Short mmCIF file of C-alpha atoms in Angstrom, two decimals:
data_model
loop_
_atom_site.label_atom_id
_atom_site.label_comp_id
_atom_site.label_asym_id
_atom_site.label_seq_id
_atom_site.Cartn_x
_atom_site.Cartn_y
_atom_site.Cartn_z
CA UNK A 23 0.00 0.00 0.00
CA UNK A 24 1.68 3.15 -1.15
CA UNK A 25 0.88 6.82 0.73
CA UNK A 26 -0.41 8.10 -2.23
CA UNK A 27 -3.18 5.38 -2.60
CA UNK A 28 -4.12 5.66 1.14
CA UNK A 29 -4.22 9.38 0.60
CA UNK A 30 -6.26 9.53 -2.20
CA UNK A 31 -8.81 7.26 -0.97
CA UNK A 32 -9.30 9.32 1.81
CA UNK A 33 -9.62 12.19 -0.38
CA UNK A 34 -12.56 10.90 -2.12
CA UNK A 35 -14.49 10.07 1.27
CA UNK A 36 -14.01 13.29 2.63
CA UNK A 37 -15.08 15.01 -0.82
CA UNK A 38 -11.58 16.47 -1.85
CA UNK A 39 -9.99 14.11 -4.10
CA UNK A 40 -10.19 16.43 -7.24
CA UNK A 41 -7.97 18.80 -5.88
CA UNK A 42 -5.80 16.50 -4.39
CA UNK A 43 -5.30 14.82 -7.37
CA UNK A 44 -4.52 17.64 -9.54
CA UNK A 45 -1.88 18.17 -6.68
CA UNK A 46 -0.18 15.04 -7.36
CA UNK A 47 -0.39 15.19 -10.98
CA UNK A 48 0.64 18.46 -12.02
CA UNK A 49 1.28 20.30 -8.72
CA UNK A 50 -2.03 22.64 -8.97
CA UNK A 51 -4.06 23.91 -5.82
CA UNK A 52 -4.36 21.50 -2.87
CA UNK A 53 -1.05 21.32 -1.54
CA UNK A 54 -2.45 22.15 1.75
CA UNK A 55 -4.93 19.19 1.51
CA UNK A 56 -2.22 16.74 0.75
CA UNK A 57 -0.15 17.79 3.55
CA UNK A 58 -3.05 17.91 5.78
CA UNK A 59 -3.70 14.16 4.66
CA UNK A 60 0.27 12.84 4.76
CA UNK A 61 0.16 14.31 8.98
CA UNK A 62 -3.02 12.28 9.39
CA UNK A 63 -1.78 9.57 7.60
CA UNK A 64 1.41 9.43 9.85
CA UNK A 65 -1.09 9.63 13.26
CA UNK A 66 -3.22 6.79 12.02
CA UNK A 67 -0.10 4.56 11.06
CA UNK A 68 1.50 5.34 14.57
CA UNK A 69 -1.75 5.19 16.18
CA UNK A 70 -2.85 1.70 14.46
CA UNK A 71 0.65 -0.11 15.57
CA UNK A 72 1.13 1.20 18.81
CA UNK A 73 -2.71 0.67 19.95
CA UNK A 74 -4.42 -1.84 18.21
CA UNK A 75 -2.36 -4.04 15.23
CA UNK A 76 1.05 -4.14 16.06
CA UNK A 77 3.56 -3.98 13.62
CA UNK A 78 6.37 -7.46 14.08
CA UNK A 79 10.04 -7.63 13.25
CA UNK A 80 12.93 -9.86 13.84
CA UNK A 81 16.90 -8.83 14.42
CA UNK A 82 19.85 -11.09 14.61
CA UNK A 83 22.58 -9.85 16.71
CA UNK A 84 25.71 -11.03 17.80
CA UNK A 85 26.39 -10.31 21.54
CA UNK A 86 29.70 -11.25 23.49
CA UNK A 87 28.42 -9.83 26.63
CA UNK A 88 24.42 -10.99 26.68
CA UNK A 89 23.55 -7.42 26.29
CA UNK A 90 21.83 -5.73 23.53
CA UNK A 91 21.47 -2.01 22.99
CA UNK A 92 18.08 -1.14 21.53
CA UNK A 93 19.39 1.48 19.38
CA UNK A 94 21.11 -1.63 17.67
CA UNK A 95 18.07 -2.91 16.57
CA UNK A 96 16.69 -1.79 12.79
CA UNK A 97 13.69 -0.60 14.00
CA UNK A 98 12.35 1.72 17.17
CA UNK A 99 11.58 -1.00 19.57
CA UNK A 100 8.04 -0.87 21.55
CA UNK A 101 7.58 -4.35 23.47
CA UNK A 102 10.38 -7.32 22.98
CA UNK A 103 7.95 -10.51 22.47
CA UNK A 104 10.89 -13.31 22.33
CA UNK A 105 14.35 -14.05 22.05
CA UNK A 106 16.03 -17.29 20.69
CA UNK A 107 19.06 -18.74 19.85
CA UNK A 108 20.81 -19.49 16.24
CA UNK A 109 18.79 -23.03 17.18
CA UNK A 110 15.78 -21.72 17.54
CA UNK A 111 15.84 -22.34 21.38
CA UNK A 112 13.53 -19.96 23.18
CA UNK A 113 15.82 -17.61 26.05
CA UNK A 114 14.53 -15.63 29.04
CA UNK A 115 15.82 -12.26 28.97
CA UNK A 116 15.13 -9.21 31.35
CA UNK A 117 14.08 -5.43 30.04
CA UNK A 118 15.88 -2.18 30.86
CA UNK A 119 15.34 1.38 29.80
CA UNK A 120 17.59 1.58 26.89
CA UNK A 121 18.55 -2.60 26.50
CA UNK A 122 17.91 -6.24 27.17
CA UNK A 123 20.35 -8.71 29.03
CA UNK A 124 20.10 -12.29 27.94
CA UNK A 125 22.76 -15.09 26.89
CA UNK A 126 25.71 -13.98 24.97
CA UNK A 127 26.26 -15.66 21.35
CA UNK A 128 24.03 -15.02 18.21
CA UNK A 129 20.29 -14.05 19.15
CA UNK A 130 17.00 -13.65 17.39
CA UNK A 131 14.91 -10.89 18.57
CA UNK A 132 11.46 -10.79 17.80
CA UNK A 133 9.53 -7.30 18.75
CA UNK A 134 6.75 -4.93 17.74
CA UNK A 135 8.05 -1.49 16.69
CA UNK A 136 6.57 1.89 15.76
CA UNK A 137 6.70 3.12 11.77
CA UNK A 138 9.09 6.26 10.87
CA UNK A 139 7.57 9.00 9.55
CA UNK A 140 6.42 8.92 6.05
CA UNK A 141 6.57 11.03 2.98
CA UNK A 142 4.27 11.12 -0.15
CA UNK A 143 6.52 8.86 -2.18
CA UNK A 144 6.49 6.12 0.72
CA UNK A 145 4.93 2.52 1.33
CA UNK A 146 2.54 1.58 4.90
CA UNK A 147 4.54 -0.58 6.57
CA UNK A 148 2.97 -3.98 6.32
CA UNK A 149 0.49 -5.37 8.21
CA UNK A 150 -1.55 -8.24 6.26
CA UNK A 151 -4.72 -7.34 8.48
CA UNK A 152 -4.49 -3.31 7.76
CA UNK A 153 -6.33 -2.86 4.41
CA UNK A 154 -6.24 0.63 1.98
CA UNK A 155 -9.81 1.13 3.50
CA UNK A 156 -9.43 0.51 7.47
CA UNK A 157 -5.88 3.16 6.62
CA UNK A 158 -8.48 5.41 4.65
CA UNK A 159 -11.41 5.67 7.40
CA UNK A 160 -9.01 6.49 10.25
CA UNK A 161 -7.34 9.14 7.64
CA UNK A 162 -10.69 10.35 6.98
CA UNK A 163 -11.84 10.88 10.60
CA UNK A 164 -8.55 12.48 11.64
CA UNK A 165 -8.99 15.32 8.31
CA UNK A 166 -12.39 16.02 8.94
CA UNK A 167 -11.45 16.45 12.87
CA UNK A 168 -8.32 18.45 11.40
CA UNK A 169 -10.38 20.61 9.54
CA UNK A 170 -13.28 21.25 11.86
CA UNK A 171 -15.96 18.85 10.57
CA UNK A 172 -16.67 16.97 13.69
CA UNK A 173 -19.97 15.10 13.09
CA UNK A 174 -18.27 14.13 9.78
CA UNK A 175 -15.66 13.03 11.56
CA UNK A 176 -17.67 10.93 14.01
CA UNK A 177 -18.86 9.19 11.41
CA UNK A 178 -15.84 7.59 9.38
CA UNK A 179 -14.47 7.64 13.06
CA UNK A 180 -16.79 4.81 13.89
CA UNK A 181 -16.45 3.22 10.28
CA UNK A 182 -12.58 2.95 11.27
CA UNK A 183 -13.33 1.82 14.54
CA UNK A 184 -15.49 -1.35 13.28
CA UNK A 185 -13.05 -1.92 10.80
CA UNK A 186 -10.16 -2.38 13.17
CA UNK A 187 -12.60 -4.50 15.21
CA UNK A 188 -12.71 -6.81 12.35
CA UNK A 189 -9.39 -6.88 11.85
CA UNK A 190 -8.64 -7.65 14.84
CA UNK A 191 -11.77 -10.44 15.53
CA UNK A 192 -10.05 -12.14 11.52
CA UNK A 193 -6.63 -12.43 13.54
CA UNK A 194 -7.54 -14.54 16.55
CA UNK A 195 -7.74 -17.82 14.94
CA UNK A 196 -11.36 -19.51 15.83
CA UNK A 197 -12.04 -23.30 15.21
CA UNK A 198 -15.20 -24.53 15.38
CA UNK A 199 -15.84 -27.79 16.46
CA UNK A 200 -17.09 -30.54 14.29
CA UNK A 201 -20.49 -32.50 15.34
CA UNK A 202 -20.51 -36.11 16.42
CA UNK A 203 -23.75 -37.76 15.54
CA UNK A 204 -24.93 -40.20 18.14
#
């Protein structure tokens, strides 16, 4: 999913996608929509992977003294989920401020992180359950709260809310069990 999609999408809900198009296209009027829509953008990204579908990465790092600097990791760590081994064997490992202290030797570190910034030319960071439409509802609400249309932005605040509840209900895997006739 590239900005640009997201953004436009949420341009046509909020009834400003003509202008923000010619933006993009040939760099007419609506510069200040677009930029209105890229900082909303950026909140609902954050917002989404920090509150309700965290965003999952893995680091391998080589450690002679068991402890690992965050700031070594590729991405801005929120909440360390597991460490292993090169084997694959799970290790316990205790938190600090700025690190985590576990066995020395070559680690995998598995962890949720928030996304950087984007710009118009960028790509969502993925997240199989986030669709163009769930990122374009939340973009939506946050514009039309932006520019002072609150019941308008009540409304696609509760379409994003329903769609992250779906989301969320399609990622906790349900079985259903079968019958046994007597």
């Amino acid at each position: 999913m590239t900005v640009k999609e997201i953004i436009l999408t949420a341009a046509e809900m909020v009834g400003c996608a003509e202008k923000v198009r010619g933006y993009l296209e040939n760099g007419s009027d609506g510069e200040g929509e677009v930029n209105t829509l890229l900082r909303c953008f950026n909140l609902v990204e954050n917002e989404l992977a920090l509150d309700y579908l965290p965003l999952f990465t893995e680091d391998e790092v080589e450690t002679d003294t068991g402890v690992v600097y965050f700031s070594v990791l590729s991405k801005p760590a929120v909440r360390i989920v597991s460490a292993t081994d090169e084997w694959g064997n799970k290790l316990s490992f205790t938190l600090f401020p700025d690190r985590i202290r576990l066995q020395p030797g070559r680690v995998k570190i598995t962890y949720t992180y928030t996304p950087k910034a984007k710009d118009l030319d960028g790509v969502a960071d993925e997240n199989r359950k986030v669709s163009v439409r769930l990122f374009a509802y939340g973009v939506a609400a946050e514009y039309c709260l932006a520019t002072g249309l609150y019941e308008e932005s009540g409304v696609w605040e509760k379409k994003y809310k329903q769609a992250i509840e779906g989301a969320y209900r399609s990622s906790i895997g349900r079985k259903i069990k079968s019958r046994r006739w007597a």
